[in-house]
Amino acid sequence: MKTIDLRSDTVSHPTPAMREAMARAEVGDDVYHDDPTVNQLEADAAALLGKEAAVFVTSGTQGNLCALLAHCNRGESIIIGDTSHIFRYEQGGMAQLGGILPHTVPVQPDGTLRLCDLESAINPDDEHKPVTRLVALENTHNMAGGMPLSSEYTAHVADFARRNQLLFHIDGARIFNAAAALGVDVKALTEGADSVTFCLSKGLCAPVGSVLVGGRDFIRRARRARKVLGGSLRQAGILAAAGLVALHTMRDRLSDDHGNAHLLAEGLSEIPGVCLKGQNTNFVFFSLADDAGLSLDEFVGALQRDYSILMSPYSGERGLIRLRTHYWIDRAAIDKVIAAVGALLS
Ligand code: TLP
């Protein structure tokens, strides 16, 4: 039975076109800036997001950390959402490795940070306090259930950062999902940001890699940070080749994943025992009713054992299951999942 893996979009495998491009990739030593395929990916990514330069990194985590290390000095503070991936799921790399202090503010249900909270999180010029250097957003917001942040909201935060001489970073792991959902050019979501990380290896299906974009001097510093983190690769064009296919051919189809997430949410909501909590972009999340007759673990275990369907409980909230659609989840898979959940809970 073919496995239907809905645990995350990170599980998506490379497409046949990516495997072919990887086999044909021209390569060089990227530490010498000699890899033509990496150079192409970096140039195309920078142009697409409206920035001067880019650096290819191994992961979203590494891209975010390189950005913070390049922007901030030890002992400085950044303002960040309390459920952001950078704060919750990157092992506190900024503090461990950069001596940077996170000052958290509450993430709202729509994934935004309130401007009044940002305002009051800025430290005064007082020798008791760390210097506040940067504000960071996440788009789409993972723990807010894949919520896309609008260009208007992003512009307000960019304006806030500028007025307060703060730098502005976006963890845009899924920023192309946000652009697709909002029907805007991605540049509208990155304008005004000093740096943006986006992932090639989630909905865009590349096997490895993310890209960090920003100004030329910033990217020079980020490359140094990548080096000390052990992330500078040699013939990385093999990976960048898949990244180029991802960047140029996989963005336009993300709305198919959103459509499939919508169908999945609709189908699940009609099953007695399922309490649908929401659907945004390629995320669907739900819980089981108290009288569903199965615990969450029994439910997840039975789906895997009897139907080869993989789901995982949501780490942000107990009792919740979060699903992500991606390239390898088609309409037929959606129908199978709805039928399997219906059969299990009947
Ligand atoms: N998120 C993963 C897990 O780590 C939770 C997932 O399955 O969603 N920013 C955001 C918003 C992310 O969701 C992730 C990955 C990252 C950064 C980190 O990317 P990687 O895994 O490439 O380091």
PDB file of C-alpha atoms in Angstrom, residues 9-164:
ATOM      1  CA  ASP A   9       5.508  19.167   3.856  1.00  0.00           C
ATOM      2  CA  THR A  10       9.151  18.557   4.809  1.00  0.00           C
ATOM      3  CA  VAL A  11       8.575  14.867   3.943  1.00  0.00           C
ATOM      4  CA  SER A  12       8.083  15.690   0.248  1.00  0.00           C
ATOM      5  CA  HIS A  13      10.546  13.865  -1.997  1.00  0.00           C
ATOM      6  CA  PRO A  14      12.286  15.453  -4.999  1.00  0.00           C
ATOM      7  CA  THR A  15      10.425  15.256  -8.302  1.00  0.00           C
ATOM      8  CA  PRO A  16      11.769  13.324 -11.340  1.00  0.00           C
ATOM      9  CA  ALA A  17      12.724  16.675 -12.958  1.00  0.00           C
ATOM     10  CA  MET A  18      14.796  17.504  -9.876  1.00  0.00           C
ATOM     11  CA  ARG A  19      16.597  14.153  -9.931  1.00  0.00           C
ATOM     12  CA  GLU A  20      17.406  14.682 -13.599  1.00  0.00           C
ATOM     13  CA  ALA A  21      18.665  18.239 -13.012  1.00  0.00           C
ATOM     14  CA  MET A  22      20.816  16.978 -10.133  1.00  0.00           C
ATOM     15  CA  ALA A  23      22.428  14.358 -12.358  1.00  0.00           C
ATOM     16  CA  ARG A  24      23.225  16.949 -15.043  1.00  0.00           C
ATOM     17  CA  ALA A  25      24.296  19.802 -12.707  1.00  0.00           C
ATOM     18  CA  GLU A  26      27.449  21.738 -13.499  1.00  0.00           C
ATOM     19  CA  VAL A  27      29.403  22.121 -10.282  1.00  0.00           C
ATOM     20  CA  GLY A  28      32.433  23.848  -8.756  1.00  0.00           C
ATOM     21  CA  ASP A  29      33.759  24.642  -5.294  1.00  0.00           C
ATOM     22  CA  ASP A  30      31.198  26.937  -3.724  1.00  0.00           C
ATOM     23  CA  VAL A  31      33.579  28.119  -0.994  1.00  0.00           C
ATOM     24  CA  TYR A  32      35.537  29.688  -3.901  1.00  0.00           C
ATOM     25  CA  HIS A  33      32.225  30.988  -5.347  1.00  0.00           C
ATOM     26  CA  ASP A  34      33.006  28.651  -8.267  1.00  0.00           C
ATOM     27  CA  ASP A  35      29.799  26.641  -8.438  1.00  0.00           C
ATOM     28  CA  PRO A  36      27.786  27.996 -11.394  1.00  0.00           C
ATOM     29  CA  THR A  37      24.589  26.239 -10.317  1.00  0.00           C
ATOM     30  CA  VAL A  38      24.722  27.621  -6.773  1.00  0.00           C
ATOM     31  CA  ASN A  39      25.542  31.066  -8.174  1.00  0.00           C
ATOM     32  CA  GLN A  40      22.521  30.836 -10.463  1.00  0.00           C
ATOM     33  CA  LEU A  41      20.217  29.775  -7.634  1.00  0.00           C
ATOM     34  CA  GLU A  42      21.451  32.620  -5.422  1.00  0.00           C
ATOM     35  CA  ALA A  43      21.067  35.206  -8.208  1.00  0.00           C
ATOM     36  CA  ASP A  44      17.573  33.994  -9.124  1.00  0.00           C
ATOM     37  CA  ALA A  45      16.438  33.869  -5.484  1.00  0.00           C
ATOM     38  CA  ALA A  46      17.704  37.388  -4.779  1.00  0.00           C
ATOM     39  CA  ALA A  47      15.967  38.746  -7.895  1.00  0.00           C
ATOM     40  CA  LEU A  48      12.716  36.953  -7.123  1.00  0.00           C
ATOM     41  CA  LEU A  49      12.538  38.330  -3.584  1.00  0.00           C
ATOM     42  CA  GLY A  50      13.757  41.792  -4.589  1.00  0.00           C
ATOM     43  CA  LYS A  51      17.055  41.747  -2.696  1.00  0.00           C
ATOM     44  CA  GLU A  52      20.684  42.398  -3.699  1.00  0.00           C
ATOM     45  CA  ALA A  53      22.177  39.033  -2.852  1.00  0.00           C
ATOM     46  CA  ALA A  54      21.562  35.556  -1.467  1.00  0.00           C
ATOM     47  CA  VAL A  55      23.338  32.623   0.114  1.00  0.00           C
ATOM     48  CA  PHE A  56      22.396  28.958  -0.231  1.00  0.00           C
ATOM     49  CA  VAL A  57      22.177  27.262   3.184  1.00  0.00           C
ATOM     50  CA  THR A  58      21.543  23.703   4.247  1.00  0.00           C
ATOM     51  CA  SER A  59      18.272  24.320   6.108  1.00  0.00           C
ATOM     52  CA  GLY A  60      15.776  26.877   7.303  1.00  0.00           C
ATOM     53  CA  THR A  61      17.276  26.654  10.783  1.00  0.00           C
ATOM     54  CA  GLN A  62      20.722  27.440   9.420  1.00  0.00           C
ATOM     55  CA  GLY A  63      19.378  30.328   7.312  1.00  0.00           C
ATOM     56  CA  ASN A  64      17.666  31.926  10.307  1.00  0.00           C
ATOM     57  CA  LEU A  65      20.723  31.489  12.505  1.00  0.00           C
ATOM     58  CA  CYS A  66      23.090  32.896   9.856  1.00  0.00           C
ATOM     59  CA  ALA A  67      20.759  35.904   9.568  1.00  0.00           C
ATOM     60  CA  LEU A  68      20.720  36.560  13.310  1.00  0.00           C
ATOM     61  CA  LEU A  69      24.486  36.067  13.667  1.00  0.00           C
ATOM     62  CA  ALA A  70      25.085  38.442  10.748  1.00  0.00           C
ATOM     63  CA  HIS A  71      22.685  41.097  12.055  1.00  0.00           C
ATOM     64  CA  CYS A  72      23.325  41.077  15.812  1.00  0.00           C
ATOM     65  CA  ASN A  73      26.231  41.366  18.233  1.00  0.00           C
ATOM     66  CA  ARG A  74      26.548  39.245  21.370  1.00  0.00           C
ATOM     67  CA  GLY A  75      24.443  40.636  24.198  1.00  0.00           C
ATOM     68  CA  GLU A  76      21.891  42.198  21.876  1.00  0.00           C
ATOM     69  CA  SER A  77      18.208  41.392  21.926  1.00  0.00           C
ATOM     70  CA  ILE A  78      15.644  40.579  19.247  1.00  0.00           C
ATOM     71  CA  ILE A  79      11.859  40.866  19.372  1.00  0.00           C
ATOM     72  CA  ILE A  80      10.182  37.665  18.264  1.00  0.00           C
ATOM     73  CA  GLY A  81       6.870  35.796  18.526  1.00  0.00           C
ATOM     74  CA  ASP A  82       6.532  33.443  21.481  1.00  0.00           C
ATOM     75  CA  THR A  83       5.419  30.554  19.264  1.00  0.00           C
ATOM     76  CA  SER A  84       7.773  31.319  16.386  1.00  0.00           C
ATOM     77  CA  HIS A  85       9.839  28.501  14.940  1.00  0.00           C
ATOM     78  CA  ILE A  86      13.051  30.433  15.611  1.00  0.00           C
ATOM     79  CA  PHE A  87      12.210  30.736  19.307  1.00  0.00           C
ATOM     80  CA  ARG A  88      10.578  27.347  19.899  1.00  0.00           C
ATOM     81  CA  TYR A  89      12.154  24.868  17.505  1.00  0.00           C
ATOM     82  CA  GLU A  90      15.687  25.943  16.693  1.00  0.00           C
ATOM     83  CA  GLN A  91      17.240  24.961  20.014  1.00  0.00           C
ATOM     84  CA  GLY A  92      17.750  28.592  20.971  1.00  0.00           C
ATOM     85  CA  GLY A  93      20.662  28.687  18.519  1.00  0.00           C
ATOM     86  CA  MET A  94      20.744  32.475  18.668  1.00  0.00           C
ATOM     87  CA  ALA A  95      21.481  32.314  22.435  1.00  0.00           C
ATOM     88  CA  GLN A  96      23.618  29.156  22.369  1.00  0.00           C
ATOM     89  CA  LEU A  97      25.871  30.281  19.578  1.00  0.00           C
ATOM     90  CA  GLY A  98      25.360  34.017  19.211  1.00  0.00           C
ATOM     91  CA  GLY A  99      24.745  35.294  22.751  1.00  0.00           C
ATOM     92  CA  ILE A 100      21.556  36.906  21.396  1.00  0.00           C
ATOM     93  CA  LEU A 101      18.568  37.294  23.727  1.00  0.00           C
ATOM     94  CA  PRO A 102      15.045  36.625  22.481  1.00  0.00           C
ATOM     95  CA  HIS A 103      12.456  39.064  23.831  1.00  0.00           C
ATOM     96  CA  THR A 104       9.177  37.320  23.087  1.00  0.00           C
ATOM     97  CA  VAL A 105       5.796  38.886  22.417  1.00  0.00           C
ATOM     98  CA  PRO A 106       2.520  36.929  22.012  1.00  0.00           C
ATOM     99  CA  VAL A 107       1.688  35.604  18.564  1.00  0.00           C
ATOM    100  CA  GLN A 108      -1.941  36.417  17.751  1.00  0.00           C
ATOM    101  CA  PRO A 109      -4.261  33.725  16.310  1.00  0.00           C
ATOM    102  CA  ASP A 110      -3.727  35.208  12.839  1.00  0.00           C
ATOM    103  CA  GLY A 111       0.069  34.842  13.146  1.00  0.00           C
ATOM    104  CA  THR A 112       0.739  38.566  13.616  1.00  0.00           C
ATOM    105  CA  LEU A 113       2.540  40.355  16.442  1.00  0.00           C
ATOM    106  CA  ARG A 114       0.654  43.414  17.709  1.00  0.00           C
ATOM    107  CA  LEU A 115       2.457  46.681  16.992  1.00  0.00           C
ATOM    108  CA  CYS A 116       1.788  47.870  20.560  1.00  0.00           C
ATOM    109  CA  ASP A 117       3.550  44.739  21.880  1.00  0.00           C
ATOM    110  CA  LEU A 118       6.481  45.355  19.549  1.00  0.00           C
ATOM    111  CA  GLU A 119       6.619  48.964  20.691  1.00  0.00           C
ATOM    112  CA  SER A 120       6.789  48.042  24.381  1.00  0.00           C
ATOM    113  CA  ALA A 121       9.384  45.309  23.771  1.00  0.00           C
ATOM    114  CA  ILE A 122      12.008  47.836  22.638  1.00  0.00           C
ATOM    115  CA  ASN A 123      14.479  48.410  25.432  1.00  0.00           C
ATOM    116  CA  PRO A 124      15.194  52.012  26.371  1.00  0.00           C
ATOM    117  CA  ASP A 125      18.726  53.354  26.083  1.00  0.00           C
ATOM    118  CA  ASP A 126      19.609  52.170  29.582  1.00  0.00           C
ATOM    119  CA  GLU A 127      22.840  50.491  30.598  1.00  0.00           C
ATOM    120  CA  HIS A 128      20.881  47.821  32.506  1.00  0.00           C
ATOM    121  CA  LYS A 129      19.269  46.541  29.323  1.00  0.00           C
ATOM    122  CA  PRO A 130      20.463  44.702  26.243  1.00  0.00           C
ATOM    123  CA  VAL A 131      20.332  46.761  23.059  1.00  0.00           C
ATOM    124  CA  THR A 132      17.300  45.820  20.952  1.00  0.00           C
ATOM    125  CA  ARG A 133      18.576  45.160  17.429  1.00  0.00           C
ATOM    126  CA  LEU A 134      15.941  43.359  15.384  1.00  0.00           C
ATOM    127  CA  VAL A 135      12.336  42.278  14.970  1.00  0.00           C
ATOM    128  CA  ALA A 136      11.400  38.977  13.296  1.00  0.00           C
ATOM    129  CA  LEU A 137       8.176  37.699  11.718  1.00  0.00           C
ATOM    130  CA  GLU A 138       7.240  34.256  10.387  1.00  0.00           C
ATOM    131  CA  ASN A 139       5.249  33.926   7.139  1.00  0.00           C
ATOM    132  CA  THR A 140       3.311  31.656   6.876  1.00  0.00           C
ATOM    133  CA  HIS A 141       3.125  31.191  10.641  1.00  0.00           C
ATOM    134  CA  ASN A 142       3.563  27.527  11.486  1.00  0.00           C
ATOM    135  CA  MET A 143       2.160  27.456  15.036  1.00  0.00           C
ATOM    136  CA  ALA A 144      -0.712  29.735  14.023  1.00  0.00           C
ATOM    137  CA  GLY A 145      -1.708  26.900  11.662  1.00  0.00           C
ATOM    138  CA  GLY A 146      -0.135  28.096   8.418  1.00  0.00           C
ATOM    139  CA  MET A 147      -1.568  31.621   8.526  1.00  0.00           C
ATOM    140  CA  PRO A 148      -0.269  33.934   5.788  1.00  0.00           C
ATOM    141  CA  LEU A 149       0.690  37.464   6.863  1.00  0.00           C
ATOM    142  CA  SER A 150      -0.492  40.143   4.434  1.00  0.00           C
ATOM    143  CA  SER A 151       1.694  42.635   2.591  1.00  0.00           C
ATOM    144  CA  GLU A 152      -0.103  45.469   4.424  1.00  0.00           C
ATOM    145  CA  TYR A 153       0.761  44.023   7.824  1.00  0.00           C
ATOM    146  CA  THR A 154       4.356  43.327   6.769  1.00  0.00           C
ATOM    147  CA  ALA A 155       4.657  46.931   5.562  1.00  0.00           C
ATOM    148  CA  HIS A 156       3.484  48.183   8.983  1.00  0.00           C
ATOM    149  CA  VAL A 157       6.167  46.116  10.702  1.00  0.00           C
ATOM    150  CA  ALA A 158       8.801  47.298   8.215  1.00  0.00           C
ATOM    151  CA  ASP A 159       7.764  50.870   8.940  1.00  0.00           C
ATOM    152  CA  PHE A 160       7.866  50.210  12.702  1.00  0.00           C
ATOM    153  CA  ALA A 161      11.376  48.754  12.361  1.00  0.00           C
ATOM    154  CA  ARG A 162      12.609  51.699  10.294  1.00  0.00           C
ATOM    155  CA  ARG A 163      11.173  54.297  12.709  1.00  0.00           C
ATOM    156  CA  ASN A 164      12.915  52.567  15.606  1.00  0.00           C
TER     157      ASN A 164
END
